[in-house]
């Protein structure tokens, strides 16, 4: 597109800057969305993890914890690995 006057060119630049701003806002919204995958360590994750640790430290096996249906077997193993890593770092 060819612009013949400075005013037309400046108006087009202004339109493009507005478009870029709107796209940046949309990009930020999409970046903050949760598209699946592992949960972040937010309040609900911490609650679930603490429930797992409470049961595990009282002698329940992973099979017993998983059979209650609150977490999957894979999540139980992840929690256990996270717990052991924390314990290892505390000992140091």
PDB file of C-alpha atoms in Angstrom:
ATOM      1  CA  UNK A   1       0.000   0.000   0.000  1.00  0.00           C
ATOM      2  CA  UNK A   2       1.380   3.338  -0.986  1.00  0.00           C
ATOM      3  CA  UNK A   3       0.818   6.467   1.081  1.00  0.00           C
ATOM      4  CA  UNK A   4       0.949   9.824  -0.642  1.00  0.00           C
ATOM      5  CA  UNK A   5       0.917  12.143   2.356  1.00  0.00           C
ATOM      6  CA  UNK A   6       2.677  12.250   5.669  1.00  0.00           C
ATOM      7  CA  UNK A   7      -0.672  12.360   7.481  1.00  0.00           C
ATOM      8  CA  UNK A   8      -1.784   9.100   5.825  1.00  0.00           C
ATOM      9  CA  UNK A   9       1.486   7.423   6.776  1.00  0.00           C
ATOM     10  CA  UNK A  10       1.275   8.617  10.383  1.00  0.00           C
ATOM     11  CA  UNK A  11      -2.321   7.451  10.639  1.00  0.00           C
ATOM     12  CA  UNK A  12      -1.316   3.999   9.350  1.00  0.00           C
ATOM     13  CA  UNK A  13       1.573   3.852  11.854  1.00  0.00           C
ATOM     14  CA  UNK A  14      -0.857   4.688  14.643  1.00  0.00           C
ATOM     15  CA  UNK A  15      -3.208   1.898  13.493  1.00  0.00           C
ATOM     16  CA  UNK A  16      -0.361  -0.598  13.400  1.00  0.00           C
ATOM     17  CA  UNK A  17       0.860   0.389  16.858  1.00  0.00           C
ATOM     18  CA  UNK A  18      -2.659  -0.126  18.223  1.00  0.00           C
ATOM     19  CA  UNK A  19      -2.820  -3.540  16.549  1.00  0.00           C
ATOM     20  CA  UNK A  20       0.545  -4.535  18.033  1.00  0.00           C
ATOM     21  CA  UNK A  21      -0.618  -3.438  21.493  1.00  0.00           C
ATOM     22  CA  UNK A  22      -3.805  -5.530  21.209  1.00  0.00           C
ATOM     23  CA  UNK A  23      -1.837  -8.563  20.022  1.00  0.00           C
ATOM     24  CA  UNK A  24       0.549  -8.219  22.973  1.00  0.00           C
ATOM     25  CA  UNK A  25      -2.421  -8.187  25.363  1.00  0.00           C
ATOM     26  CA  UNK A  26      -3.874 -11.292  23.724  1.00  0.00           C
ATOM     27  CA  UNK A  27      -0.486 -13.010  23.842  1.00  0.00           C
ATOM     28  CA  UNK A  28      -0.191 -12.276  27.568  1.00  0.00           C
ATOM     29  CA  UNK A  29      -3.648 -13.744  28.215  1.00  0.00           C
ATOM     30  CA  UNK A  30      -2.748 -16.915  26.313  1.00  0.00           C
ATOM     31  CA  UNK A  31       0.584 -17.203  28.079  1.00  0.00           C
ATOM     32  CA  UNK A  32      -1.175 -17.198  31.467  1.00  0.00           C
ATOM     33  CA  UNK A  33      -3.707 -19.867  30.511  1.00  0.00           C
ATOM     34  CA  UNK A  34      -3.292 -23.410  31.685  1.00  0.00           C
ATOM     35  CA  UNK A  35      -3.292 -25.722  28.651  1.00  0.00           C
ATOM     36  CA  UNK A  36      -2.889 -28.885  30.689  1.00  0.00           C
ATOM     37  CA  UNK A  37       0.256 -30.562  31.786  1.00  0.00           C
ATOM     38  CA  UNK A  38       1.534 -30.552  35.316  1.00  0.00           C
ATOM     39  CA  UNK A  39      -0.062 -28.289  37.849  1.00  0.00           C
ATOM     40  CA  UNK A  40       1.816 -25.352  39.187  1.00  0.00           C
ATOM     41  CA  UNK A  41       2.639 -25.507  42.862  1.00  0.00           C
ATOM     42  CA  UNK A  42      -0.355 -23.430  43.849  1.00  0.00           C
ATOM     43  CA  UNK A  43      -2.625 -23.742  46.879  1.00  0.00           C
ATOM     44  CA  UNK A  44      -4.578 -26.755  45.588  1.00  0.00           C
ATOM     45  CA  UNK A  45      -1.356 -28.549  44.636  1.00  0.00           C
ATOM     46  CA  UNK A  46       0.100 -27.880  48.098  1.00  0.00           C
ATOM     47  CA  UNK A  47      -3.066 -29.159  49.770  1.00  0.00           C
ATOM     48  CA  UNK A  48      -2.983 -32.388  47.766  1.00  0.00           C
ATOM     49  CA  UNK A  49       0.752 -32.811  48.367  1.00  0.00           C
ATOM     50  CA  UNK A  50       0.380 -32.212  52.115  1.00  0.00           C
ATOM     51  CA  UNK A  51      -2.439 -34.758  52.301  1.00  0.00           C
ATOM     52  CA  UNK A  52      -0.194 -37.270  50.558  1.00  0.00           C
ATOM     53  CA  UNK A  53       2.705 -36.577  52.964  1.00  0.00           C
ATOM     54  CA  UNK A  54       0.407 -36.815  55.986  1.00  0.00           C
ATOM     55  CA  UNK A  55      -0.716 -40.287  54.908  1.00  0.00           C
ATOM     56  CA  UNK A  56       2.747 -41.424  53.768  1.00  0.00           C
ATOM     57  CA  UNK A  57       4.443 -40.406  57.020  1.00  0.00           C
ATOM     58  CA  UNK A  58       1.824 -42.316  59.011  1.00  0.00           C
ATOM     59  CA  UNK A  59       2.821 -45.531  57.292  1.00  0.00           C
ATOM     60  CA  UNK A  60       0.359 -45.866  54.439  1.00  0.00           C
ATOM     61  CA  UNK A  61       1.778 -47.444  51.308  1.00  0.00           C
ATOM     62  CA  UNK A  62       1.549 -45.767  47.916  1.00  0.00           C
ATOM     63  CA  UNK A  63      -0.961 -48.412  46.855  1.00  0.00           C
ATOM     64  CA  UNK A  64      -3.204 -47.594  49.817  1.00  0.00           C
ATOM     65  CA  UNK A  65      -2.977 -43.859  49.190  1.00  0.00           C
ATOM     66  CA  UNK A  66      -3.788 -44.247  45.496  1.00  0.00           C
ATOM     67  CA  UNK A  67      -6.657 -46.644  46.200  1.00  0.00           C
ATOM     68  CA  UNK A  68      -8.424 -43.852  48.116  1.00  0.00           C
ATOM     69  CA  UNK A  69      -8.870 -42.208  44.717  1.00  0.00           C
ATOM     70  CA  UNK A  70      -7.663 -38.689  45.504  1.00  0.00           C
ATOM     71  CA  UNK A  71      -4.536 -38.876  43.340  1.00  0.00           C
ATOM     72  CA  UNK A  72      -3.249 -41.066  40.528  1.00  0.00           C
ATOM     73  CA  UNK A  73      -0.394 -43.518  40.900  1.00  0.00           C
ATOM     74  CA  UNK A  74       1.826 -41.299  38.747  1.00  0.00           C
ATOM     75  CA  UNK A  75       1.069 -38.271  40.921  1.00  0.00           C
ATOM     76  CA  UNK A  76       1.853 -40.306  44.040  1.00  0.00           C
ATOM     77  CA  UNK A  77       5.276 -41.183  42.636  1.00  0.00           C
ATOM     78  CA  UNK A  78       5.897 -37.550  41.704  1.00  0.00           C
ATOM     79  CA  UNK A  79       4.948 -36.425  45.195  1.00  0.00           C
ATOM     80  CA  UNK A  80       7.202 -39.087  46.685  1.00  0.00           C
ATOM     81  CA  UNK A  81      10.139 -38.012  44.518  1.00  0.00           C
ATOM     82  CA  UNK A  82       9.550 -34.378  45.470  1.00  0.00           C
ATOM     83  CA  UNK A  83       9.330 -35.341  49.151  1.00  0.00           C
ATOM     84  CA  UNK A  84      12.563 -37.358  49.020  1.00  0.00           C
ATOM     85  CA  UNK A  85      14.356 -34.508  47.232  1.00  0.00           C
ATOM     86  CA  UNK A  86      13.257 -32.103  49.944  1.00  0.00           C
ATOM     87  CA  UNK A  87      14.378 -34.524  52.654  1.00  0.00           C
ATOM     88  CA  UNK A  88      17.743 -34.930  50.980  1.00  0.00           C
ATOM     89  CA  UNK A  89      18.222 -31.140  50.861  1.00  0.00           C
ATOM     90  CA  UNK A  90      17.235 -30.736  54.526  1.00  0.00           C
ATOM     91  CA  UNK A  91      19.902 -33.238  55.626  1.00  0.00           C
ATOM     92  CA  UNK A  92      22.653 -31.284  53.876  1.00  0.00           C
TER      93      UNK A  92
END
